[in-house]
XYZ file of C-alpha atoms in Angstrom:
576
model
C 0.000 0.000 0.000
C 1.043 3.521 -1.191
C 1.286 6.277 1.159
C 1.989 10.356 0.396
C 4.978 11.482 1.474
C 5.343 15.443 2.784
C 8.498 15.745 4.319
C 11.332 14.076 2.051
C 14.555 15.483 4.404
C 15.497 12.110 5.558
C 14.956 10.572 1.920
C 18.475 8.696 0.713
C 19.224 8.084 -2.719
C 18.751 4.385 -4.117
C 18.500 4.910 -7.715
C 18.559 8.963 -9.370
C 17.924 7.513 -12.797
C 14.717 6.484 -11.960
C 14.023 8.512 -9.066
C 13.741 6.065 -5.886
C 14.824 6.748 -2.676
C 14.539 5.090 0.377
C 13.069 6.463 3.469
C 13.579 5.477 6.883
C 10.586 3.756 9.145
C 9.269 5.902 11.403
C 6.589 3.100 13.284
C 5.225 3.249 17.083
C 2.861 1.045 19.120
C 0.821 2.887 21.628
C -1.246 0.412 23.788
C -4.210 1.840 25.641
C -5.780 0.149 29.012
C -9.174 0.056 29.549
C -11.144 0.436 32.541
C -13.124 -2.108 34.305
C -17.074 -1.804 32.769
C -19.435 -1.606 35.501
C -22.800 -0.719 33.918
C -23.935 -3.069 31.247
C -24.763 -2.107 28.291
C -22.171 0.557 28.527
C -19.195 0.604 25.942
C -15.734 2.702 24.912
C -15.160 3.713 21.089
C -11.977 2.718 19.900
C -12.897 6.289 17.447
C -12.669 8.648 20.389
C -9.755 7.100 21.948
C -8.020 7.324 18.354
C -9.191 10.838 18.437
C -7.947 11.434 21.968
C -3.899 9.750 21.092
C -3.910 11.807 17.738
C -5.249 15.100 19.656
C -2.030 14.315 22.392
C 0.590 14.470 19.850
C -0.424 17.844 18.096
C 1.119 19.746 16.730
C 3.117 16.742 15.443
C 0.624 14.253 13.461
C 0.673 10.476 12.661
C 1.004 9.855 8.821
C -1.107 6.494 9.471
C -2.781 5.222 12.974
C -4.796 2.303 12.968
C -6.086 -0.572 15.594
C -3.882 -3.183 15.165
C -5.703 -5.179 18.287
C -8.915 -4.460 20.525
C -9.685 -6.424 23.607
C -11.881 -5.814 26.328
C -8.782 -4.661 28.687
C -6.525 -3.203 26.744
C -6.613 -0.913 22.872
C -3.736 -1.491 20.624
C -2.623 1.375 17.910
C 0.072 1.106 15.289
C 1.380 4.479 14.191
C 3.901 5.884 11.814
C 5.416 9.359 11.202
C 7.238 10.747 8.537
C 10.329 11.503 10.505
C 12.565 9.354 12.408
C 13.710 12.093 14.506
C 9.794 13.336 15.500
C 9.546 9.633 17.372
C 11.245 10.437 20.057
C 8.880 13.572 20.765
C 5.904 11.845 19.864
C 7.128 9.117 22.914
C 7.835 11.364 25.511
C 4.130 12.688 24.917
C 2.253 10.067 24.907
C 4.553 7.265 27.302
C 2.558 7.231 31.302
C 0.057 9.510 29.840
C -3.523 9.387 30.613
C -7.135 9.708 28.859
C -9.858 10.724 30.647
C -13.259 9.965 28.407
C -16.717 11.413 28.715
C -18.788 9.318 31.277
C -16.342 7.166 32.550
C -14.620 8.184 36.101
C -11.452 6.105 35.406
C -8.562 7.249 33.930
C -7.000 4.848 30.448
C -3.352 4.878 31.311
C -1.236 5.185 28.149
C 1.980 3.061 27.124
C 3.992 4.006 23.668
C 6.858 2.334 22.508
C 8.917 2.266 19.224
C 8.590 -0.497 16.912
C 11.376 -2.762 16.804
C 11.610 -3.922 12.677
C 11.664 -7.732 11.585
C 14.429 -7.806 9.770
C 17.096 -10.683 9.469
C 20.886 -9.033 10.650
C 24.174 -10.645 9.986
C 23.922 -13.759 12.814
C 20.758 -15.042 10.831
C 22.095 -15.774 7.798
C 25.938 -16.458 9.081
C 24.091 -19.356 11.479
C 21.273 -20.224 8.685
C 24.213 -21.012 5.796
C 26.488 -22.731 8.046
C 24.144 -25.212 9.916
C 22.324 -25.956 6.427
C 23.340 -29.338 5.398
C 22.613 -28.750 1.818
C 24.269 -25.571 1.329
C 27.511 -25.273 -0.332
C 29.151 -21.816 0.609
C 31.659 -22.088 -2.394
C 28.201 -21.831 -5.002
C 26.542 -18.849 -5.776
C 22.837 -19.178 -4.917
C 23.649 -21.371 -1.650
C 25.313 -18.814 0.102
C 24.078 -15.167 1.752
C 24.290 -13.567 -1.633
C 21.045 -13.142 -3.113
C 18.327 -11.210 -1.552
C 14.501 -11.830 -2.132
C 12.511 -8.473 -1.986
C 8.611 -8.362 -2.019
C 5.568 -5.872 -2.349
C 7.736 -3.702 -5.041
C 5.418 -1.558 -7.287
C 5.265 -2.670 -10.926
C 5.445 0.523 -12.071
C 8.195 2.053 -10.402
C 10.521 -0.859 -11.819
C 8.813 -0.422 -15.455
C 10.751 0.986 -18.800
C 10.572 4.676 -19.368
C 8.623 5.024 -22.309
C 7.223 1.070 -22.582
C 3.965 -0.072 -24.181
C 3.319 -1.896 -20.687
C 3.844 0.689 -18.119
C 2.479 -2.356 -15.498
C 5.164 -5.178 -16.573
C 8.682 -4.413 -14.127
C 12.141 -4.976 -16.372
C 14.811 -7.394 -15.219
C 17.306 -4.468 -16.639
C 15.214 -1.478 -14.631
C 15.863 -3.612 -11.226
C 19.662 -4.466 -12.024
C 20.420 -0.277 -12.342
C 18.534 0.344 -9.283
C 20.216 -2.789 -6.984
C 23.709 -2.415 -8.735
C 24.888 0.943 -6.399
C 25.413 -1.655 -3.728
C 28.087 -3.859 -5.614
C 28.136 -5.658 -8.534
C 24.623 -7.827 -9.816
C 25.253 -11.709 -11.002
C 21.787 -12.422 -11.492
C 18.057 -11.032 -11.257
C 14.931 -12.894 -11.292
C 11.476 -11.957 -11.729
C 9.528 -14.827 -11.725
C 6.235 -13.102 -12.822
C 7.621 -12.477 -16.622
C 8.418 -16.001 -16.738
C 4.844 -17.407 -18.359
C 5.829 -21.098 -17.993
C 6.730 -20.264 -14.149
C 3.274 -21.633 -12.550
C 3.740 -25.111 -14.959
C 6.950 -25.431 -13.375
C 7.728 -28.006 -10.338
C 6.938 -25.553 -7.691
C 4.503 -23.479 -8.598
C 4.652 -20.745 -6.019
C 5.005 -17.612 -8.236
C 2.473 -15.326 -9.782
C 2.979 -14.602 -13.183
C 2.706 -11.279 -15.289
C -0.778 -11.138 -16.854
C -1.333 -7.308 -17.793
C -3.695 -5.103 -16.156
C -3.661 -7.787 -13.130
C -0.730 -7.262 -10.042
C 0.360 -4.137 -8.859
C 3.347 -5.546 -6.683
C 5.721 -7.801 -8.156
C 8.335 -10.160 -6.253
C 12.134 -10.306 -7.441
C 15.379 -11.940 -6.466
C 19.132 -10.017 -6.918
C 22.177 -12.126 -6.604
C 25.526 -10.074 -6.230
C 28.798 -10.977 -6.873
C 30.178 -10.173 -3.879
C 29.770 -11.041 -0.129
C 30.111 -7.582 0.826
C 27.838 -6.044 -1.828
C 24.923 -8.191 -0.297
C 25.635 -6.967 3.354
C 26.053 -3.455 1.864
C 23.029 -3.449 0.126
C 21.119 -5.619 3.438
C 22.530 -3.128 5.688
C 21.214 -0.157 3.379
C 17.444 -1.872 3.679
C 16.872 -2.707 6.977
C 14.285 -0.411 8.393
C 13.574 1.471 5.246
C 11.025 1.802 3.030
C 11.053 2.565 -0.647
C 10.116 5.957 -2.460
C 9.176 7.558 -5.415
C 9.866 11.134 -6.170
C 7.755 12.263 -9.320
C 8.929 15.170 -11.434
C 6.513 17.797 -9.564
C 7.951 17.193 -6.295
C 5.014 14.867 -4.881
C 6.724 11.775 -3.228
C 4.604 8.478 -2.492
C 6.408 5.925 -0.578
C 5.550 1.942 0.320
C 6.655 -0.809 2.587
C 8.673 -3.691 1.372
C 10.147 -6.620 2.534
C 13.711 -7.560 2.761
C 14.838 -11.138 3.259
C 17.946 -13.164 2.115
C 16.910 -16.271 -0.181
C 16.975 -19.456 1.822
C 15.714 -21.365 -0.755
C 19.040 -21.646 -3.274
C 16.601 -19.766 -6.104
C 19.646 -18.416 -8.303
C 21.770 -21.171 -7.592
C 23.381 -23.127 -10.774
C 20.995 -25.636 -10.630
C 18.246 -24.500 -9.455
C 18.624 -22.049 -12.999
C 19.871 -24.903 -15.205
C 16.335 -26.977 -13.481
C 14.326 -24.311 -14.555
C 15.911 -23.893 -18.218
C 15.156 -27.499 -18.478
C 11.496 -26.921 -17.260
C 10.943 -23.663 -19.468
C 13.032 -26.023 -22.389
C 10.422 -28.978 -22.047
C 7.309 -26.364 -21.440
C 8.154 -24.373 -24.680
C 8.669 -27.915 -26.497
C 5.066 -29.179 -25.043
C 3.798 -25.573 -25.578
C 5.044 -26.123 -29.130
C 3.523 -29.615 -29.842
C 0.610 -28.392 -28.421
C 0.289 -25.884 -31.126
C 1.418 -27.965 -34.055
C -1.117 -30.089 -32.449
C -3.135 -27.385 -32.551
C -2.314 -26.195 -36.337
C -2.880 -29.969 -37.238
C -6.551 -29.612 -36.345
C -6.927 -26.535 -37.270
C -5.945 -27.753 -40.979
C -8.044 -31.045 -40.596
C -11.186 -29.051 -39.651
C -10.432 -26.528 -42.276
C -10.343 -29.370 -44.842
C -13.112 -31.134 -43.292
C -15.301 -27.833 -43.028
C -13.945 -27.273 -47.182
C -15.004 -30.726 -48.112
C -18.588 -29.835 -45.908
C -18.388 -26.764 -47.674
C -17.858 -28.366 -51.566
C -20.659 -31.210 -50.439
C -23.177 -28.645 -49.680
C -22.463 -26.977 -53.055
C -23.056 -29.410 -55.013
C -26.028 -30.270 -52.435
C -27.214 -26.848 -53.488
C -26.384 -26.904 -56.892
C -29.128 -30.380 -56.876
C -31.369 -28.610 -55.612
C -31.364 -26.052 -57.638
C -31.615 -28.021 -60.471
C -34.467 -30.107 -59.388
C -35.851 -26.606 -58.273
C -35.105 -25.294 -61.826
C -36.943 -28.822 -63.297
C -39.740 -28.306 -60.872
C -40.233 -24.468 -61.959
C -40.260 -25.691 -65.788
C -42.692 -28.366 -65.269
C -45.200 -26.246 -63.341
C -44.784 -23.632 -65.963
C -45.576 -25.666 -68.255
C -48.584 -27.096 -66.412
C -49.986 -23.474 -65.432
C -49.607 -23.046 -70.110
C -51.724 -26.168 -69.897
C -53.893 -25.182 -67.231
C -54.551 -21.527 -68.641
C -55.109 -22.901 -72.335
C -57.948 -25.175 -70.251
C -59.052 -22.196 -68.222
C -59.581 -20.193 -71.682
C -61.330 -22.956 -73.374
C -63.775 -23.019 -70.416
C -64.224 -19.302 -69.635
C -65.145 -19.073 -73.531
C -67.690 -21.633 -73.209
C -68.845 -20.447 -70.054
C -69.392 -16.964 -71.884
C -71.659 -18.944 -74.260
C -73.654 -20.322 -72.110
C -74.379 -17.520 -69.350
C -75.394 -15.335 -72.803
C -78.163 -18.354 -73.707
C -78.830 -18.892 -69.981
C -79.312 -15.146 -69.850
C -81.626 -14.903 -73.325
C -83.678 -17.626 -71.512
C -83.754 -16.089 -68.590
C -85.170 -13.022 -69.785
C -87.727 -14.611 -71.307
C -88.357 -16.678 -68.308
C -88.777 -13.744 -66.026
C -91.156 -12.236 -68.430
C -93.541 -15.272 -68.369
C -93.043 -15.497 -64.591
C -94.374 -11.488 -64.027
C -97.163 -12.249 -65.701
C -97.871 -15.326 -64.118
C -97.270 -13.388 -60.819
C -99.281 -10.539 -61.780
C -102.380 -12.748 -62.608
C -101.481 -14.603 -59.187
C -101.418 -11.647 -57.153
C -104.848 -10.807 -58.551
C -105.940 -14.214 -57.939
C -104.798 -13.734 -53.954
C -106.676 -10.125 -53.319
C -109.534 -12.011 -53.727
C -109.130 -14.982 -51.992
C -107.642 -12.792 -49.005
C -110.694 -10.697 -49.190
C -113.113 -13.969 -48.795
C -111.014 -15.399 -46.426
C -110.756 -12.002 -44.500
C -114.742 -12.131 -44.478
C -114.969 -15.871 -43.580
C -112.929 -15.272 -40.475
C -114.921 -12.384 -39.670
C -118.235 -14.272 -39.572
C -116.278 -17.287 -37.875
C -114.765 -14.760 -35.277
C -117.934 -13.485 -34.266
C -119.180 -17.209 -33.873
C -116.664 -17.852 -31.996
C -116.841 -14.661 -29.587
C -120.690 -15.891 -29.207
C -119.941 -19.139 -28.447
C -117.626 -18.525 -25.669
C -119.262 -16.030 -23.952
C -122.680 -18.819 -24.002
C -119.725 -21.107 -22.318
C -118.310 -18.685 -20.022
C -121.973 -17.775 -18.442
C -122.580 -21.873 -18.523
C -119.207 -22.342 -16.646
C -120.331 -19.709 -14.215
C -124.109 -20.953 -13.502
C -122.097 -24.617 -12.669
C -119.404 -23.199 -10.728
C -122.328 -21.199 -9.063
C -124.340 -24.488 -8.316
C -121.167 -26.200 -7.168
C -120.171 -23.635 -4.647
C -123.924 -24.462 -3.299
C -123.680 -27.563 -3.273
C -120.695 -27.548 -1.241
C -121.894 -24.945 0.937
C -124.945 -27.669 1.371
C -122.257 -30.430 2.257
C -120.757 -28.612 4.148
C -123.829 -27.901 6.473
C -124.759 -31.220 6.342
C -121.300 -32.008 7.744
C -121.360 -29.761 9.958
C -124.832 -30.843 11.512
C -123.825 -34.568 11.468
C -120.834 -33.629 13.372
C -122.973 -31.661 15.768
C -125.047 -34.681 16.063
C -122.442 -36.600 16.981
C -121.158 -34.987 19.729
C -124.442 -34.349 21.248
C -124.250 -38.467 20.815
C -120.824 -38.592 22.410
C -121.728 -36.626 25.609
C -124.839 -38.517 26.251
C -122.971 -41.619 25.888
C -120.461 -40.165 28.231
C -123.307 -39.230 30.525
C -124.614 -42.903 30.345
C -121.053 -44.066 30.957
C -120.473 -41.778 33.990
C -124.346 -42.680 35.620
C -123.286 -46.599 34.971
C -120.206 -46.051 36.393
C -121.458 -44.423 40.085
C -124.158 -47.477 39.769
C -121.676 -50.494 40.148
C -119.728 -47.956 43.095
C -122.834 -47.630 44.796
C -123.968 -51.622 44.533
C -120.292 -52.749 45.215
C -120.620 -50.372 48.835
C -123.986 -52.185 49.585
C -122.292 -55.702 48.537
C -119.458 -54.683 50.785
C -122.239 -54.085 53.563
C -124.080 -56.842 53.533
C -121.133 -58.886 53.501
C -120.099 -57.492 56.328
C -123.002 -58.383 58.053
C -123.513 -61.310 57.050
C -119.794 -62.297 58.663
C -120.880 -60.834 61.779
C -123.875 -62.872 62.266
C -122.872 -66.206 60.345
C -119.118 -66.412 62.001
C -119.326 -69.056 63.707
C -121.699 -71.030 61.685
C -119.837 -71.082 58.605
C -116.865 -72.996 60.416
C -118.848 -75.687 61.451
C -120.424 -76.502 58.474
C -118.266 -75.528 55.640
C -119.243 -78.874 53.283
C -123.388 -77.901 53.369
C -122.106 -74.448 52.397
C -120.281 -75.483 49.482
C -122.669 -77.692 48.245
C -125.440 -74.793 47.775
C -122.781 -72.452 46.453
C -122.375 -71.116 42.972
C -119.341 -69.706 41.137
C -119.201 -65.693 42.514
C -118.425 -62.904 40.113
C -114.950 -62.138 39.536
C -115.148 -59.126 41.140
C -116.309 -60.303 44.634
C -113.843 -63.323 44.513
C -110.849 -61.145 44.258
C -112.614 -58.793 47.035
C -113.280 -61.899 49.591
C -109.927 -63.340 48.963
C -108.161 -59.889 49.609
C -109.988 -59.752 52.695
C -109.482 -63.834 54.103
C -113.388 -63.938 54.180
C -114.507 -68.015 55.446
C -115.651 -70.016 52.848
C -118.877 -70.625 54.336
C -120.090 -67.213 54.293
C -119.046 -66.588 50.793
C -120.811 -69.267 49.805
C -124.105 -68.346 51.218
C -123.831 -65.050 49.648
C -122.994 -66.012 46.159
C -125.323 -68.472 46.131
C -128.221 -66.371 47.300
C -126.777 -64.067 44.760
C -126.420 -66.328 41.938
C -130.099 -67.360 42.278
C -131.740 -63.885 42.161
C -129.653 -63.641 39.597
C -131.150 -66.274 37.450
C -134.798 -65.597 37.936
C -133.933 -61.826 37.372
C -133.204 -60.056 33.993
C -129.593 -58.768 33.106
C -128.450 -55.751 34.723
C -128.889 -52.479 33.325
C -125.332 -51.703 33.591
C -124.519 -54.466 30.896
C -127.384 -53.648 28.330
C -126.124 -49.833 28.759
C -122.920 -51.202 27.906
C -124.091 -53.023 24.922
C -126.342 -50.024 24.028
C -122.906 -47.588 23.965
C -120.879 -50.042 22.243
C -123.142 -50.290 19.256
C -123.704 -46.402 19.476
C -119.465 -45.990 19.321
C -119.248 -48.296 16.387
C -121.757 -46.039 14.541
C -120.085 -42.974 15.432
C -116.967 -44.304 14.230
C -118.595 -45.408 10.564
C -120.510 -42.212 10.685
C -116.981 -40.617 11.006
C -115.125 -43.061 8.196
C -117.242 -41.622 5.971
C -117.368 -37.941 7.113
C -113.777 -38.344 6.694
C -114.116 -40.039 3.154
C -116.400 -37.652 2.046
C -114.292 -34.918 3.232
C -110.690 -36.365 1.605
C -113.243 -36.548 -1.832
C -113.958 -32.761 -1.607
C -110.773 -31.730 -0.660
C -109.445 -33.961 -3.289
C -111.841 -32.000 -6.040
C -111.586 -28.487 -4.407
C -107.464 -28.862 -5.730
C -108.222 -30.255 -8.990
C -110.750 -26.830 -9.413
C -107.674 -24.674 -8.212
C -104.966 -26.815 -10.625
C -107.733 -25.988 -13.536
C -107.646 -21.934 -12.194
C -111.323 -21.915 -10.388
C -111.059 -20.561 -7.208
C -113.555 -21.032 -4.014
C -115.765 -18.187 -2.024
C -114.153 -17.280 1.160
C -116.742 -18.779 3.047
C -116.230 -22.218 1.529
C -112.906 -22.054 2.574
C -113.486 -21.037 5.878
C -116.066 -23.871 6.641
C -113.531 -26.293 4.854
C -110.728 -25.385 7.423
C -113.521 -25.654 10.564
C -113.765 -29.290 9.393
C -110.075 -29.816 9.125
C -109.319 -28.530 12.336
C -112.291 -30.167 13.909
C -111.933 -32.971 16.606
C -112.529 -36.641 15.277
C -114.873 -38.459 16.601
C -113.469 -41.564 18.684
């Protein structure tokens, strides 16, 4: 990432030709404690505490400050100034400090400290070179000669006046390393397009319009122009002065190769690799042109097929055009022939025609004559038969009338009679009822006398009937059902019953029936002719009611009275 530079004083040459310096690192880490949170749902912005550090360090200012860690005790900040020499300032302002925030009674104690860099010094690769067991020091490439830098801007390492302003030159990045000592080798492995097919297959290739930062490897000559030139690097970044004056700067990173990348054979593998990739890349397109050609010839010999395809068709197209040419000449020539003799005949059919239509007006005209008059005697005859007509139905309308007239009083008539025999009836009923009830208190009154005399009789004839119980029985006669089930309710002797029903049972026979039995009969034979009487009230009734809908089905309708009486008979209690 690219940063503006203001203040170039501490800039150092790397490179006039192509204007790159290299500016020192100017970095700081500024932690920030945070207070115990007591209130929930309370919380500290990392923003105002940012705001708070950058407002301790004015007038000075931080040329980027960010959060490079936030935890619930403690806020850390990375920041970077232009200057080396404002650090120390910036330190001794902000180093045991303290923030006090809005709404918080605690105090955030402040801690700032320079960064230290991560860069390798002279022990790491002395110790990494001589415990490697596959190093030889006496190689280039597998000893601390070649240094691998990373996150350098395309552009800045591009040819003045190229056609790709984005692809870095190998030539560009010898000029700019060489003031350290003298260059072996360079590397970019992103201008190498068979790179990614290689073994390894850890570098990003060139592809234009798609990196910004490219990574490269410089091999000196020298021991010394190495450490010169990692010496010169540590803690720097690099710069770019433009013609106006403006300056943008950006970090990169420094490391010595461990990986023996410009070593003999590590360049003689990948000549081999690029060797066999071109040679595949090569076969591939003679493969490539070898298809192309067959599928040119086989989309020529589609093409000549379909020619002469086309040229059949259009000859059979040119054969079918003559023949149905030919057949429209044939079919016109018909067409002519026939509209000719169709103009012959539609002139005779028209001559006759004329002719025709003259015959037919006058046969019309001595039709329509003929039809006046026969629509004038017809017109009369249905006048005459009209009037007939009229007569006639009024005749049956007043002889509809005169019977509906008689019906409706001869209903009425019914109706009356009904009504009277019903009246009759229950005049019948309640006498009958009357009978009934007077019968009725006649057997309760003789059953209290029987109950009397019984009584009586057991007083006086108690001890009489136990000593001659047989003579009793002999004289006896079968008692009524009635007094048996009274005597044996009440444990009455046998003697005395006996004397009883026997003097009972005599009387009985010399006497006539009682009246309560001939009433009996008398109301039984009266109920059975009620109950015919009302069979056919009700028959005669279902009849009329049957006729009085047909009459309103046919659209005659009854007096109001008739209806009236009809619905007293429906509603009417049946006799029993």
């Amino acid at each position: 990432m690219t940063t503006i530079v203001h203040d170039t004083t501490e800039a150092v040459c790397l490179c006039a030709e192509y204007n790159l310096y290299l500016k020192p690192i100017a970095k700081m880490t500024i932690s920030v404690a945070l207070p115990q949170l007591k209130l929930p749902g309370k919380s500290i912005s990392n923003w105002e505490v940012m705001e708070r550090v950058k407002a301790m360090v004015t007038p000075e200012q931080f040329s980027a400050l960010r959060i490079s860690k936030s935890t619930m005790d403690f806020i850390r900040f990375e920041g970077e100034v232009e200057n080396k020499g404002v650090v120390k300032s910036l330190l001794s302002r902000l180093d045991g400090k303290s923030i006090k925030l809005s709404g918080f009674t605690d105090i955030l104690k402040v801690r700032a400290v320079e960064n230290k860099m991560d860069f390798p010094t002279r022990h790491d690769w002395d110790s990494f070179f001589r415990d490697a067991k596959d190093m030889n020091e006496t190689l280039p490439g597998e000893r601390p000669d070649t240094i691998h830098l990373e996150g350098l801007p395309c552009r800045w390492f591009s040819q003045k006046d190229s056609q790709h302003p984005d692809r870095p030159s190998e030539d560009v990045l010898t000029a700019v390393f060489q003031g350290f000592g003298q260059v072996r080798n360079v590397d970019i492995p992103m201008l190498d397009p068979y790179r990614e097919e290689m073994l390894d297959k850890n570098f990003s290739t060139f592809s234009f319009g798609g990196h910004l930062n490219f990574e490269s490897y410089v091999q000196y000559q020298e021991y010394c122009g190495f450490t010169k030139a990692m010496d010169t690097l540590r803690g720097m970044k690099l710069m770019l002065k433009g013609e106006d004056g403006k300056a943008v700067a950006c970090n990169i990173k420094v490391t010595f190769d461990t990986s023996k990348h410009l070593s003999d054979s590590a360049v003689k593998r990948r000549t081999q690799e690029r060797l066999k990739l071109q040679e595949l890349e090569r076969q591939r397109e003679e493969q490539k042109r070898r298809e192309k050609e067959e599928e040119e010839r086989r989309k020529e010999e589609e093409r000549k097929q379909k020619e002469q395809e086309e040229e059949e068709k259009e000859r059979r197209r040119e054969e079918r055009l003559r023949k149905r040419e030919q057949k429209l000449r044939e079919r016109e020539e018909r067409r002519n022939l026939k509209r000719v003799k169709r103009r012959q005949a539609e002139e005779q059919k028209k001559l006759q025609m004329k002719i025709a239509m003259e015959e037919r007006r006058l046969l019309l005209a001595q039709r329509n004559l003929e039809s006046i008059r026969l629509i004038a005697e017809l017109l009369a005859r249905a006048k005459a038969l009209k009037q007939q007509q009229q007569e006639k139905e009024r005749a049956e309308r007043e002889q509809l009338e005169r019977q509906e007239q008689a019906r409706q009083k001869e209903e009425l008539a019914r109706l009356q009679q009904l009504e009277a025999c019903r009246r009759k009836q229950e005049e019948e009923l309640r006498r009958v009822e009357v009978e009934k009830e007077r019968a009725l208190e006649l057997q309760r009154r003789e059953k209290e006398l029987r109950e009397k005399l019984l009584g009586n009789l057991l007083k006086k004839s108690g001890t009489g009937a136990t000593r001659s119980p047989g003579a009793a029985q002999g004289q006896s006669h079968p008692v009524s059902r009635e007094d048996s089930s009274e005597l044996g309710a009440s444990d009455v002797t046998p003697g005395a019953l006996a004397q009883v029903n026997g003097v009972k049972a005599v009387e009985g026979t010399e006497r006539q029936p009682p009246k309560s039995n001939v009433r009996s009969q008398v109301t039984e034979k009266k109920k059975k002719k009620a109950a015919a009487a009302g069979r056919e009230e009700r028959r005669g009734r279902g009849e009329g009611l049957k006729r009085d809908r047909e009459e309103r089905r046919e659209g005659a309708l009854m007096p109001s009275s008739l209806e009236h009486n009809t619905y007293l008979l429906e509603v009417s209690p049946k006799p029993d």
